Short mmCIF file of C-alpha atoms in Angstrom, two decimals:
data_model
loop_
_atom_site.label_atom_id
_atom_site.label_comp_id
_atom_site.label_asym_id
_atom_site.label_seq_id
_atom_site.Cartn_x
_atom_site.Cartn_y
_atom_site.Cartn_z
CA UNK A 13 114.92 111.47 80.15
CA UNK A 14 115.97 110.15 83.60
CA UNK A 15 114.19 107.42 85.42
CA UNK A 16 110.74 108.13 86.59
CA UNK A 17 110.21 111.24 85.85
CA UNK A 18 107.00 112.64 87.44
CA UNK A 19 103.93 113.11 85.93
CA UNK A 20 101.41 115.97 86.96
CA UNK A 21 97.61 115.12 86.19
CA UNK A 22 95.35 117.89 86.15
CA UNK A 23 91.81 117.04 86.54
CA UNK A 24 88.91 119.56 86.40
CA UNK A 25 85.98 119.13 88.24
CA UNK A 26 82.36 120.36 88.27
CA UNK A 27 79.33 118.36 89.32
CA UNK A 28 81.02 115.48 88.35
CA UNK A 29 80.06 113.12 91.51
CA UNK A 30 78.15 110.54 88.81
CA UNK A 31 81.49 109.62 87.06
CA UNK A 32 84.42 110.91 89.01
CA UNK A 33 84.84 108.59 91.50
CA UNK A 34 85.50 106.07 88.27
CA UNK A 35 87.95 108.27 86.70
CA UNK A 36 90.05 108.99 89.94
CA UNK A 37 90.22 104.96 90.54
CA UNK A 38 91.16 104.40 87.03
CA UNK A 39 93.97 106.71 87.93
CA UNK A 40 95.11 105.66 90.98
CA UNK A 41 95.17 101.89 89.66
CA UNK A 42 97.94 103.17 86.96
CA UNK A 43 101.05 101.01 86.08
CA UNK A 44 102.99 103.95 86.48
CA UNK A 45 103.42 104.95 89.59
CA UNK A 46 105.21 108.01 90.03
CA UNK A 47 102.34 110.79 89.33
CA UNK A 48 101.36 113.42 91.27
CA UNK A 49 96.94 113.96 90.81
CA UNK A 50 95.62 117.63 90.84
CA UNK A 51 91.40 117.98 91.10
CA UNK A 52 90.35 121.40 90.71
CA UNK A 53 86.41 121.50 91.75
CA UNK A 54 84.73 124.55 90.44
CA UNK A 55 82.63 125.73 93.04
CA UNK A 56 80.61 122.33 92.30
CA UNK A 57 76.78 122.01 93.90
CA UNK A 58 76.64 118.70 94.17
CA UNK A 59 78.78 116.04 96.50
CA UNK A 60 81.74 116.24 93.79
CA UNK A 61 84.17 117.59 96.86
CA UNK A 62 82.94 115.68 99.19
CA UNK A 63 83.84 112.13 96.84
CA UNK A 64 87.36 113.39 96.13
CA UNK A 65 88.37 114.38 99.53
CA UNK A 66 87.66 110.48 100.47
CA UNK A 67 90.24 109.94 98.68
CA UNK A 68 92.75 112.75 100.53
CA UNK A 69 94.46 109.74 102.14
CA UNK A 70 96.49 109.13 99.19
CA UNK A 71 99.35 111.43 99.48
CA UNK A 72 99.67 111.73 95.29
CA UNK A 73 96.36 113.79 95.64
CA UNK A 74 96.28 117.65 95.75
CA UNK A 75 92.56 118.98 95.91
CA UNK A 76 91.69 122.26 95.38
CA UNK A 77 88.11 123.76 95.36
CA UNK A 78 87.92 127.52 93.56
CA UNK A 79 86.74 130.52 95.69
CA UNK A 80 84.43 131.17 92.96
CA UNK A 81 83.13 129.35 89.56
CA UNK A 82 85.22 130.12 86.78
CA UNK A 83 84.77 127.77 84.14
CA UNK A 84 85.77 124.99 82.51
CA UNK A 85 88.56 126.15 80.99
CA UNK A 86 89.82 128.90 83.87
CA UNK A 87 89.70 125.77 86.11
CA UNK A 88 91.78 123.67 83.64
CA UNK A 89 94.56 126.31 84.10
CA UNK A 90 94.29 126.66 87.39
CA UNK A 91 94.66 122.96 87.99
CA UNK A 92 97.66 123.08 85.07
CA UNK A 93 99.81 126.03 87.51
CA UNK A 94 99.35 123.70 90.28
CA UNK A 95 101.41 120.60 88.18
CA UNK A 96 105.31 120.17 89.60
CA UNK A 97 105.78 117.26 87.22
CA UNK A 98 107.95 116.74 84.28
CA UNK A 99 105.39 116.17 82.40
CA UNK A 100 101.32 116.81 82.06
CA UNK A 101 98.08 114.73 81.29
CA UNK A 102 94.96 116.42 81.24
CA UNK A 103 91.77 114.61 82.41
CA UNK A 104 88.25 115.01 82.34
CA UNK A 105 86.14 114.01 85.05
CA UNK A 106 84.04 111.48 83.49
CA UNK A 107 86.53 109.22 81.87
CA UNK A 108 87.74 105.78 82.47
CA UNK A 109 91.89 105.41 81.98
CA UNK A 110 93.37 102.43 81.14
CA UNK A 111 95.64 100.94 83.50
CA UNK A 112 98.76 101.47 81.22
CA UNK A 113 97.79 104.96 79.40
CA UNK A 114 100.60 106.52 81.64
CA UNK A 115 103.02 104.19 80.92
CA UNK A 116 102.48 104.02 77.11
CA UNK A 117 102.33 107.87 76.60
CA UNK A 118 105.45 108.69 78.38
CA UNK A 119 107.33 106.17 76.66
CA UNK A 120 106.34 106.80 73.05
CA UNK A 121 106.40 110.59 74.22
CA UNK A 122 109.80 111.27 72.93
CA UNK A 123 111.32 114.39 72.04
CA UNK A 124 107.98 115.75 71.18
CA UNK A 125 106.17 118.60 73.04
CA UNK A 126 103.17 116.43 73.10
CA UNK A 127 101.35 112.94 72.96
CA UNK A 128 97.97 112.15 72.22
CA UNK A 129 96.24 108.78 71.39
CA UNK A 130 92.92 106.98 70.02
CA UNK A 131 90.12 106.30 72.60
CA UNK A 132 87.45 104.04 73.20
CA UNK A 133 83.94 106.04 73.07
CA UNK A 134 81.57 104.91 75.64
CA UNK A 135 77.88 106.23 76.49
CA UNK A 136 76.39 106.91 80.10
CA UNK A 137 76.60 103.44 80.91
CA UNK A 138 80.06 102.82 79.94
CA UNK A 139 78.85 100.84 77.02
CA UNK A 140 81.16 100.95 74.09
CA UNK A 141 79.78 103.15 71.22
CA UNK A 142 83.21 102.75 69.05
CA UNK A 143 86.50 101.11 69.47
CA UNK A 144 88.42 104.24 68.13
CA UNK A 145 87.39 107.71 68.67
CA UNK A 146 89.15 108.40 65.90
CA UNK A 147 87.76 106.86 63.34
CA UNK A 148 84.38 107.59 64.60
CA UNK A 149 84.54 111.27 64.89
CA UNK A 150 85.86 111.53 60.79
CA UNK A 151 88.16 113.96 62.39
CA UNK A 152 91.75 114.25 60.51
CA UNK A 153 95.55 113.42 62.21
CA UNK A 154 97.45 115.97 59.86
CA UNK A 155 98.96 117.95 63.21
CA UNK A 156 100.38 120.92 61.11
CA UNK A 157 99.81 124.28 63.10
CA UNK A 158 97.17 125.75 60.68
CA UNK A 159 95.12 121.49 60.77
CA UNK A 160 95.22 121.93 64.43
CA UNK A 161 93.17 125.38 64.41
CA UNK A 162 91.18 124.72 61.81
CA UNK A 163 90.35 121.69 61.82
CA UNK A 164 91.50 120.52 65.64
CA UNK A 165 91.67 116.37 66.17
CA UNK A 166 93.50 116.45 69.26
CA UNK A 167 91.19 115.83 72.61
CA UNK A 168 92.67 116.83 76.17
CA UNK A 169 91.67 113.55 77.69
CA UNK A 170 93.95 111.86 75.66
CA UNK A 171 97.05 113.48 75.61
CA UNK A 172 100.33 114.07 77.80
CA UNK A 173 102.69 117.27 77.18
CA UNK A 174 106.28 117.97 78.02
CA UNK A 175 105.74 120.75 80.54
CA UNK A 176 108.91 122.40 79.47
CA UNK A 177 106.21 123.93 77.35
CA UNK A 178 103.75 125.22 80.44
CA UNK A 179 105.38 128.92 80.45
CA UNK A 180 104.27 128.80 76.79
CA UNK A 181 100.53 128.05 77.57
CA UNK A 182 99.90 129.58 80.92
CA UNK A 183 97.84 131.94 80.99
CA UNK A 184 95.56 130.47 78.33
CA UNK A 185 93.94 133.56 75.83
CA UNK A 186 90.60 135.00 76.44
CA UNK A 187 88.12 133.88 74.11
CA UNK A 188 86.18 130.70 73.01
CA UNK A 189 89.12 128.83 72.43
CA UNK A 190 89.48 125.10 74.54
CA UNK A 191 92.44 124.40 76.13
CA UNK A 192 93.20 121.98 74.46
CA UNK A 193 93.24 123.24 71.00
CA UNK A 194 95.85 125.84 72.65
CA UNK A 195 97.93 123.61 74.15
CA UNK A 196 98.06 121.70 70.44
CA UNK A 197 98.99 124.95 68.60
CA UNK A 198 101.55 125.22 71.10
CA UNK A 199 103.09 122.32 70.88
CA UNK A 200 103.02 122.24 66.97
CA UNK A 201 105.05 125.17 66.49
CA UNK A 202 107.71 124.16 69.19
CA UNK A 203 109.34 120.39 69.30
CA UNK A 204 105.95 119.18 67.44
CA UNK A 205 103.20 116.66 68.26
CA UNK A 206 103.11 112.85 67.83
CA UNK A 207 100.46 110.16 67.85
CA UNK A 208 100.25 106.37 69.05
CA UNK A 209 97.33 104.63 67.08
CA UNK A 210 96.52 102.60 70.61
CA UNK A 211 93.17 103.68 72.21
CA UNK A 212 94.16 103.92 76.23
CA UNK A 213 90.90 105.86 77.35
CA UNK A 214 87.48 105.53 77.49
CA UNK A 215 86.41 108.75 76.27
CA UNK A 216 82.80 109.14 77.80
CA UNK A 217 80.03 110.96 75.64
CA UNK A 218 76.48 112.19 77.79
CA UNK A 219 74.55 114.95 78.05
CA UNK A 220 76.55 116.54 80.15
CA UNK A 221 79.96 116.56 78.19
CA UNK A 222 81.10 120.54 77.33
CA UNK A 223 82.38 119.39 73.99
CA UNK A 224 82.60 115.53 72.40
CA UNK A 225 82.48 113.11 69.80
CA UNK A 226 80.54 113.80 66.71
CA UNK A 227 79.70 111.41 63.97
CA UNK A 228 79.02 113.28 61.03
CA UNK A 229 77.07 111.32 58.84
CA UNK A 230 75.60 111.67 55.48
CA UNK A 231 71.70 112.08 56.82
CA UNK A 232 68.88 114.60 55.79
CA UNK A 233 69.53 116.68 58.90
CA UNK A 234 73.01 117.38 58.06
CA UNK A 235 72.02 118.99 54.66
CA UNK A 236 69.39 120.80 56.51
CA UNK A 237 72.04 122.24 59.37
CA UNK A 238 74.55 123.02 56.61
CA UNK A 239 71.96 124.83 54.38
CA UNK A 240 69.61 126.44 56.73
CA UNK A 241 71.81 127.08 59.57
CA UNK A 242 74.80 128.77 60.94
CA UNK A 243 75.61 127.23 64.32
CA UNK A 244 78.28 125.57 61.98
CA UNK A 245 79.36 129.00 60.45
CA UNK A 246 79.70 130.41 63.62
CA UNK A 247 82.23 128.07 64.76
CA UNK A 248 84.29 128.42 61.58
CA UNK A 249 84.42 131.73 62.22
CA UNK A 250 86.06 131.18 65.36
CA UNK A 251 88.22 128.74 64.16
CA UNK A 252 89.52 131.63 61.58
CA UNK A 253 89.38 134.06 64.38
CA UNK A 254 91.66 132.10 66.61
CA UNK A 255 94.44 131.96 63.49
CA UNK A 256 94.10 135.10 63.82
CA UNK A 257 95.23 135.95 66.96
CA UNK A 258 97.68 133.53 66.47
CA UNK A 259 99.58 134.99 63.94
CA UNK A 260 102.33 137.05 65.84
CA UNK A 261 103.04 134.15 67.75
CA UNK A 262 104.63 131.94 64.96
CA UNK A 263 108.48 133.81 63.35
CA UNK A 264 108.94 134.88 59.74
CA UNK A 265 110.89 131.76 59.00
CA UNK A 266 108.73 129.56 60.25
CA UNK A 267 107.42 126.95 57.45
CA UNK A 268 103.40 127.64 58.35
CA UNK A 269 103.69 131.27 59.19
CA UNK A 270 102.09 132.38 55.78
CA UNK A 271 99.06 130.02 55.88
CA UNK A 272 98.67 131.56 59.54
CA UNK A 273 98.78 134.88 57.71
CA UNK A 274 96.39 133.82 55.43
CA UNK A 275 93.87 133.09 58.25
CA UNK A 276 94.35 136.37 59.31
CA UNK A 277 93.91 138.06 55.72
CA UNK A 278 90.35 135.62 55.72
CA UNK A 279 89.05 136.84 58.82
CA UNK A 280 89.84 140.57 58.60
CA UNK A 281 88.03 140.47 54.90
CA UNK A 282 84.98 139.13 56.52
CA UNK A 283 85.16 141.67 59.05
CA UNK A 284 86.01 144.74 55.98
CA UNK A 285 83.30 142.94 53.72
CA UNK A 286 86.00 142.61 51.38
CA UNK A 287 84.48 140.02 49.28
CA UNK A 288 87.49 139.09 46.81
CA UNK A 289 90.14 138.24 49.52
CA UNK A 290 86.90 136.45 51.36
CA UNK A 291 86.44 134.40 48.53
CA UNK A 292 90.08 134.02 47.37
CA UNK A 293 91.30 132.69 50.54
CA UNK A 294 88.08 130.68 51.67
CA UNK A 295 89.07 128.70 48.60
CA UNK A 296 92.73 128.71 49.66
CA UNK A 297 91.11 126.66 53.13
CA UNK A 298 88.55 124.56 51.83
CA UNK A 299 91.20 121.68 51.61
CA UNK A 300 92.17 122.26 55.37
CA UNK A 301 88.80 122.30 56.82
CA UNK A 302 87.41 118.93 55.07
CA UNK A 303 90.64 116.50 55.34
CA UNK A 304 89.32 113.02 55.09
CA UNK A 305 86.04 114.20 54.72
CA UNK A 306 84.11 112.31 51.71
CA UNK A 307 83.09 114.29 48.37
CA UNK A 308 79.68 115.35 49.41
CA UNK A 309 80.12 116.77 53.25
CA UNK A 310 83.41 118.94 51.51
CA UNK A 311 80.50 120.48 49.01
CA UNK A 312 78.14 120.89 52.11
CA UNK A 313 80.96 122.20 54.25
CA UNK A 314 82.06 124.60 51.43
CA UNK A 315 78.53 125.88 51.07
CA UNK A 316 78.60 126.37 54.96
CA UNK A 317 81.59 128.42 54.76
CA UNK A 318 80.55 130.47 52.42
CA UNK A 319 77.64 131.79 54.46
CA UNK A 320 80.30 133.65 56.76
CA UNK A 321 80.17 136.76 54.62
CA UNK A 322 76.35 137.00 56.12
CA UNK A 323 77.19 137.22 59.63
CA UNK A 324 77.65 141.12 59.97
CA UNK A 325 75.84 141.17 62.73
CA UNK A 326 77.97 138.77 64.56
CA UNK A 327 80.96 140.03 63.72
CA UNK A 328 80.24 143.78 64.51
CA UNK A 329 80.40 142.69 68.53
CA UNK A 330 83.63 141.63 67.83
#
């Protein structure tokens, strides 16, 4: 790694003007210097462009406002074929950095194809909810291939990726998959991912967040959700359906290209009704979808699952 190498930052923006302003001075207020800072505004209605153009001055900013909306995760890739750097941090537009988050990624970074650390999780206010994100979201570190689609930890705001790997990600896949979760897969089945235990954002959670921070707590409305309902089921089922996809992506001799395969076996017997390879390998998972989790949400969760083989009627849109 030479000196200074440059780092691209590619923030995407929509009706952000209550936070962003906070986010792009955490930024610019880095220890590390040598960045380059990419805001892609999504055709926002509110005074979002009109807050980051103040800041056009600084020659590190590139702005760019879309033609038409494309979502959240379109924009993300726009804003990601716009990075020059040697490396690339996501951000969100509601975030507050920490003045050495640059600094500390890129030097723990590596030869790894990624970096991603703990957080701070903050409310509207910028009150601190938790000191590590976490431990508060119960979510697992295990950053095998097969962990990180089924049972994804990583969060965009946090991490910085070699972008030896962009070729790799761009464009991202159609489908309800977040960019981040394919930029993870990515980099686990190339030079790997790594972690630093060191929160170095405040990772902001309000009403207006497209995904977050959940704590999933042993409460009476839990049981209800997992018995009753199948919002939960649903996004299994996606989780499956993205290992899927992902399948002829990964070589033969690669060390998780049969539990990939086995993702693929699992979702293509829910979609035949083939009940004994539904069963067989939802058993296979159940493991990989509750790391960490305590005794009783694995028995809710593996109830949940099983509910899949009900959802004809979502699948036959497929």
């Amino acid at each position: 790694m030479h000196a200074k190498p440059l780092i691209s930052i590619a923030l995407a923006a929509f009706n952000g003007s209550e936070f962003i302003c906070k986010q792009i001075d955490s930024i610019l207020d880095q220890s590390y210097s040598n960045f380059e800072l990419i805001v892609s505004d999504d055709c926002s209605d509110d005074n979002t462009i009109e807050l980051v153009r103040a800041y056009s001055s600084d020659k590190r900013i590139m702005i760019n406002q879309n033609k038409k909306n494309v979502g959240y995760k379109r924009n993300f890739e726009i804003a990601l074929s716009m990075c020059s750097g040697d490396y690339i941090a996501l951000s969100d537009q509601d975030d507050i950095w920490d003045k050495n988050k640059l600094e500390e990624l890129l030097f723990n970074i590596g030869d790894f194809d990624l970096i991603h650390s703990d957080a701070k999780v903050i409310d509207e206010k910028g009150n601190e909810i938790s000191s590590s994100f976490s431990k508060y979201s119960s979510k697992s570190l295990d950053i095998n291939p097969l962990s990180v689609v089924l049972n994804p930890s990583i969060t965009g705001c946090t991490c910085m990726f070699n972008a030896r790997i962009l070729k790799k990600i761009l464009p991202f896949p159609d489908g309800d998959y977040v960019h981040d979760r394919w930029i993870s897969f990515i980099s686990s089945i190339n030079q790997g991912i790594t972690y630093l235990d060191r929160p170095l954002v405040s990772y902001r959670q309000h009403s207006g967040n497209v995904s977050g921070a959940a704590n999933f707590s042993w409460n009476l409305s839990y049981i209800i959700q997992s018995l009753a309902g199948f919002n939960r089921s649903k996004g299994i089922i996606q989780h499956f359906k993205f290992g899927s996809i992902l399948k002829d992506l990964i070589p033969e001799d690669h060390y998780m290209y049969n539990d990939i395969t086995k993702a693929d076996i699992f979702y293509n017997s829910i979609k035949k009704g083939n009940l004994i390879n539904f069963f067989k390998t939802s058993f296979y998972f159940k493991d990989i979808l509750n790391i960490g989790a305590p005794t009783h949400l694995r028995i809710f969760k593996y109830l949940n699952l099983t509910k899949i083989v009900l959802l004809n009627n979502f699948l036959k849109n497929d």
